[in-house]
Amino acid sequence: MAKLELIQTLKKDNGRVWNVNWHPKGEIFASCGEEKSIRIWGKDMTGKWCNKLVLSEGHKRTIRQVAWSPCGNYLASASFDATTSIWDKKSGEFECNASLEGHENEVKSVAWSRSGQILATCSRDKSVWIWEVADDDEYDCAAVLNAHSQDVKKVLFHPEKDLLASASYDNTIKLFREDPSDEDWVCCGTLTGHESTVWSINFEGNGKRLASCSDDQTVKIWKEYPPGNPEGVATVDGDSTWKCICTLTGHHGRTIYDISWCPKTGLIATGCGDDAIRVFKENETSDPNAPTFDLICTVDRAHNQDVNCVAWNPAIAGLLVSCSDDGEIKLWNFVDI
Amino acid sequence: MPFDQLENQNPSVYHKSADRSATLEEENDSVVDEFDNREVFDLIRDINDPEHPLTLEQLHVVQEDLVHVNNGDNKIFVNFTPTIPHCSMATLIGLSIRVKLLRCLPTRFKVTVEVTPGTHNAEQQVNKQLADKERVAAALENTHLIKVINQCIAPRARA
């Protein structure tokens, strides 16, 4: 039997916690929310999780998302105050050394490319911005992408190449890449199928598939079919086609706010507006072009209110962190007996 | 609130319902008094219309029959009826209902506020926006907007 065991409950924030993000080494994580500050959490001498640092005065309004750079030296924060801040520890202490401005209103999400040289942000102003890291603390806007017709909720880079995925209130997911001929960023795919807002997306560890979750209470799994694929899925202009190969319906009672695909175990966790956390496991004997995923564990009332974010630890298999509108952060250990 | 022109100049005005009279059971402290439709209706009936000096109840924007409370499942469903199908205030009215219930009810409740089916041209857009808690949260951080909402919510002296 599979279950999530609660390890610890952390509460410090006043108000809703929107997001938690693991440092790439997996020993610390950052949280953010309505409180307008970022908290960094790690273990104390006795192995208990505790609040190590509070980064305040970086933003004037809610901080919607935080993201560590792949090298782990930088932390980016996206805020409703229309700016994105970059924090680093070069002086010995965490400081905000760059602020990216340009979006017309709330910045909803921020993501680093695998090299750490490109940053993406998205906003309620419907645009996705690509930033290139020029020099120390210098970020140049390389592209403003207006492909979405509504509020953009989430951006995320592919784990192995400079391919950007974005999810929107317009019910679609879009993919972007740089055009090598003129270095312009172009939209190279639109994934349609969700019937309402796509709140979050997460790539599988090897980047060959993408999971998405939506206000339509479903999870969808999308698979990359590169040009010349043996299945014969048509591709256009040398770009891969991403096709929905599985839809998980009937499991979630309200909007699904976040999804995390564990790079270590392949398990998929979801955070839902019905206060529950669910874990899905792929059925290994199912057809790779039409896989099935089984719901192997549900924690009802995982939190007292909506679960806003779930994140598997990148280094420690089975360690999950979640946060909620109830102001709490919880750490869970997945066990399969 | 100053408006250059009223959208709906001559709205129909309806009678207010009588105040709820407490039953003996309700006055008994040893009996658990669960939230019911009437109680939630009472929370929103006196919200002011953004453009008329009338309450949402008087304009039939909210009605007791269109409030559904499911205590066991912690769910509350409220339908509201804009006075005219092209009402540009629909989102603001819905937001006022949401904010009022957010502030008054225990956090365990999941509140859904939607336009009564078939009563507004942009019904789906309004419903989607009201259901998006991220956009609602951002709206409530907007100092101008929250001022307007607070004006709608603040009860006037009952006549």
JSON list of C-alpha atoms in Angstrom, two decimals, chain A residues 106-195:
[
{"chain": "A", "resi": 106, "resn": "GLU", "atom": "CA", "xyz": [1.26, 40.88, -12.10]},
{"chain": "A", "resi": 107, "resn": "VAL", "atom": "CA", "xyz": [4.16, 38.54, -12.85]},
{"chain": "A", "resi": 108, "resn": "LYS", "atom": "CA", "xyz": [2.81, 35.02, -12.29]},
{"chain": "A", "resi": 109, "resn": "SER", "atom": "CA", "xyz": [5.81, 32.80, -12.86]},
{"chain": "A", "resi": 110, "resn": "VAL", "atom": "CA", "xyz": [9.56, 32.72, -13.47]},
{"chain": "A", "resi": 111, "resn": "ALA", "atom": "CA", "xyz": [11.81, 29.93, -14.77]},
{"chain": "A", "resi": 112, "resn": "TRP", "atom": "CA", "xyz": [15.52, 29.34, -15.48]},
{"chain": "A", "resi": 113, "resn": "SER", "atom": "CA", "xyz": [16.86, 27.42, -18.47]},
{"chain": "A", "resi": 114, "resn": "ARG", "atom": "CA", "xyz": [19.04, 24.40, -17.69]},
{"chain": "A", "resi": 115, "resn": "SER", "atom": "CA", "xyz": [22.22, 26.41, -18.45]},
{"chain": "A", "resi": 116, "resn": "GLY", "atom": "CA", "xyz": [21.09, 29.22, -16.17]},
{"chain": "A", "resi": 117, "resn": "GLN", "atom": "CA", "xyz": [21.79, 31.69, -18.99]},
{"chain": "A", "resi": 118, "resn": "ILE", "atom": "CA", "xyz": [18.17, 32.32, -19.92]},
{"chain": "A", "resi": 119, "resn": "LEU", "atom": "CA", "xyz": [15.29, 33.37, -17.74]},
{"chain": "A", "resi": 120, "resn": "ALA", "atom": "CA", "xyz": [11.58, 33.46, -18.64]},
{"chain": "A", "resi": 121, "resn": "THR", "atom": "CA", "xyz": [8.78, 35.38, -16.93]},
{"chain": "A", "resi": 122, "resn": "CYS", "atom": "CA", "xyz": [5.06, 35.57, -17.65]},
{"chain": "A", "resi": 123, "resn": "SER", "atom": "CA", "xyz": [2.28, 37.86, -16.58]},
{"chain": "A", "resi": 124, "resn": "ARG", "atom": "CA", "xyz": [-1.39, 38.69, -16.50]},
{"chain": "A", "resi": 125, "resn": "ASP", "atom": "CA", "xyz": [-0.52, 41.08, -19.36]},
{"chain": "A", "resi": 126, "resn": "LYS", "atom": "CA", "xyz": [-0.66, 37.88, -21.55]},
{"chain": "A", "resi": 127, "resn": "SER", "atom": "CA", "xyz": [3.01, 38.03, -22.49]},
{"chain": "A", "resi": 128, "resn": "VAL", "atom": "CA", "xyz": [6.02, 35.81, -21.90]},
{"chain": "A", "resi": 129, "resn": "TRP", "atom": "CA", "xyz": [9.40, 37.55, -21.68]},
{"chain": "A", "resi": 130, "resn": "ILE", "atom": "CA", "xyz": [12.76, 35.94, -22.36]},
{"chain": "A", "resi": 131, "resn": "TRP", "atom": "CA", "xyz": [15.76, 37.43, -20.55]},
{"chain": "A", "resi": 132, "resn": "GLU", "atom": "CA", "xyz": [19.39, 36.69, -21.30]},
{"chain": "A", "resi": 133, "resn": "VAL", "atom": "CA", "xyz": [21.89, 36.82, -18.51]},
{"chain": "A", "resi": 134, "resn": "ALA", "atom": "CA", "xyz": [24.48, 39.26, -19.87]},
{"chain": "A", "resi": 135, "resn": "ASP", "atom": "CA", "xyz": [26.97, 40.06, -17.14]},
{"chain": "A", "resi": 136, "resn": "ASP", "atom": "CA", "xyz": [26.89, 39.97, -13.42]},
{"chain": "A", "resi": 137, "resn": "ASP", "atom": "CA", "xyz": [23.48, 41.26, -12.41]},
{"chain": "A", "resi": 138, "resn": "GLU", "atom": "CA", "xyz": [22.69, 42.33, -15.97]},
{"chain": "A", "resi": 139, "resn": "TYR", "atom": "CA", "xyz": [19.64, 40.87, -17.66]},
{"chain": "A", "resi": 140, "resn": "ASP", "atom": "CA", "xyz": [18.67, 41.83, -21.22]},
{"chain": "A", "resi": 141, "resn": "CYS", "atom": "CA", "xyz": [15.21, 41.27, -22.57]},
{"chain": "A", "resi": 142, "resn": "ALA", "atom": "CA", "xyz": [15.71, 39.06, -25.65]},
{"chain": "A", "resi": 143, "resn": "ALA", "atom": "CA", "xyz": [12.08, 38.58, -26.63]},
{"chain": "A", "resi": 144, "resn": "VAL", "atom": "CA", "xyz": [8.51, 39.51, -25.75]},
{"chain": "A", "resi": 145, "resn": "LEU", "atom": "CA", "xyz": [6.19, 36.71, -26.82]},
{"chain": "A", "resi": 146, "resn": "ASN", "atom": "CA", "xyz": [2.53, 37.56, -27.28]},
{"chain": "A", "resi": 147, "resn": "ALA", "atom": "CA", "xyz": [1.25, 34.17, -28.40]},
{"chain": "A", "resi": 148, "resn": "HIS", "atom": "CA", "xyz": [-1.27, 33.70, -25.58]},
{"chain": "A", "resi": 149, "resn": "SER", "atom": "CA", "xyz": [-4.65, 35.44, -25.69]},
{"chain": "A", "resi": 150, "resn": "GLN", "atom": "CA", "xyz": [-5.05, 35.56, -21.89]},
{"chain": "A", "resi": 151, "resn": "ASP", "atom": "CA", "xyz": [-3.28, 35.71, -18.53]},
{"chain": "A", "resi": 152, "resn": "VAL", "atom": "CA", "xyz": [-0.19, 33.41, -18.54]},
{"chain": "A", "resi": 153, "resn": "LYS", "atom": "CA", "xyz": [-0.02, 31.33, -15.36]},
{"chain": "A", "resi": 154, "resn": "LYS", "atom": "CA", "xyz": [3.21, 29.38, -15.58]},
{"chain": "A", "resi": 155, "resn": "VAL", "atom": "CA", "xyz": [6.49, 29.13, -17.47]},
{"chain": "A", "resi": 156, "resn": "LEU", "atom": "CA", "xyz": [8.92, 26.22, -17.33]},
{"chain": "A", "resi": 157, "resn": "PHE", "atom": "CA", "xyz": [12.03, 25.24, -19.29]},
{"chain": "A", "resi": 158, "resn": "HIS", "atom": "CA", "xyz": [12.67, 21.76, -20.65]},
{"chain": "A", "resi": 159, "resn": "PRO", "atom": "CA", "xyz": [15.20, 19.91, -18.46]},
{"chain": "A", "resi": 160, "resn": "GLU", "atom": "CA", "xyz": [17.62, 19.22, -21.32]},
{"chain": "A", "resi": 161, "resn": "LYS", "atom": "CA", "xyz": [17.17, 21.83, -24.05]},
{"chain": "A", "resi": 162, "resn": "ASP", "atom": "CA", "xyz": [16.28, 25.49, -24.44]},
{"chain": "A", "resi": 163, "resn": "LEU", "atom": "CA", "xyz": [12.61, 24.79, -25.03]},
{"chain": "A", "resi": 164, "resn": "LEU", "atom": "CA", "xyz": [10.15, 26.85, -23.01]},
{"chain": "A", "resi": 165, "resn": "ALA", "atom": "CA", "xyz": [6.62, 25.78, -22.10]},
{"chain": "A", "resi": 166, "resn": "SER", "atom": "CA", "xyz": [3.93, 28.19, -20.88]},
{"chain": "A", "resi": 167, "resn": "ALA", "atom": "CA", "xyz": [0.44, 27.54, -19.49]},
{"chain": "A", "resi": 168, "resn": "SER", "atom": "CA", "xyz": [-2.42, 30.00, -19.66]},
{"chain": "A", "resi": 169, "resn": "TYR", "atom": "CA", "xyz": [-5.93, 31.10, -18.67]},
{"chain": "A", "resi": 170, "resn": "ASP", "atom": "CA", "xyz": [-6.66, 30.73, -22.42]},
{"chain": "A", "resi": 171, "resn": "ASN", "atom": "CA", "xyz": [-6.75, 26.92, -21.77]},
{"chain": "A", "resi": 172, "resn": "THR", "atom": "CA", "xyz": [-3.62, 26.20, -23.87]},
{"chain": "A", "resi": 173, "resn": "ILE", "atom": "CA", "xyz": [0.01, 25.32, -23.35]},
{"chain": "A", "resi": 174, "resn": "LYS", "atom": "CA", "xyz": [2.51, 26.84, -25.77]},
{"chain": "A", "resi": 175, "resn": "LEU", "atom": "CA", "xyz": [6.08, 25.90, -26.60]},
{"chain": "A", "resi": 176, "resn": "PHE", "atom": "CA", "xyz": [8.80, 28.35, -27.62]},
{"chain": "A", "resi": 177, "resn": "ARG", "atom": "CA", "xyz": [12.35, 28.00, -28.94]},
{"chain": "A", "resi": 178, "resn": "GLU", "atom": "CA", "xyz": [14.98, 30.20, -30.47]},
{"chain": "A", "resi": 179, "resn": "ASP", "atom": "CA", "xyz": [15.10, 30.27, -34.25]},
{"chain": "A", "resi": 180, "resn": "PRO", "atom": "CA", "xyz": [18.80, 29.62, -35.02]},
{"chain": "A", "resi": 181, "resn": "SER", "atom": "CA", "xyz": [18.67, 31.60, -38.30]},
{"chain": "A", "resi": 182, "resn": "ASP", "atom": "CA", "xyz": [17.86, 34.96, -36.72]},
{"chain": "A", "resi": 183, "resn": "GLU", "atom": "CA", "xyz": [18.00, 34.27, -32.97]},
{"chain": "A", "resi": 184, "resn": "ASP", "atom": "CA", "xyz": [14.35, 35.25, -32.63]},
{"chain": "A", "resi": 185, "resn": "TRP", "atom": "CA", "xyz": [12.18, 33.32, -30.20]},
{"chain": "A", "resi": 186, "resn": "VAL", "atom": "CA", "xyz": [9.20, 31.69, -31.88]},
{"chain": "A", "resi": 187, "resn": "CYS", "atom": "CA", "xyz": [6.15, 29.73, -30.79]},
{"chain": "A", "resi": 188, "resn": "CYS", "atom": "CA", "xyz": [6.73, 26.17, -32.03]},
{"chain": "A", "resi": 189, "resn": "GLY", "atom": "CA", "xyz": [3.67, 24.42, -30.69]},
{"chain": "A", "resi": 190, "resn": "THR", "atom": "CA", "xyz": [0.26, 24.91, -29.11]},
{"chain": "A", "resi": 191, "resn": "LEU", "atom": "CA", "xyz": [-1.16, 22.13, -26.97]},
{"chain": "A", "resi": 192, "resn": "THR", "atom": "CA", "xyz": [-4.94, 22.26, -26.93]},
{"chain": "A", "resi": 193, "resn": "GLY", "atom": "CA", "xyz": [-7.30, 19.96, -25.06]},
{"chain": "A", "resi": 194, "resn": "HIS", "atom": "CA", "xyz": [-7.88, 21.43, -21.62]},
{"chain": "A", "resi": 195, "resn": "GLU", "atom": "CA", "xyz": [-11.31, 22.98, -21.22]}
]
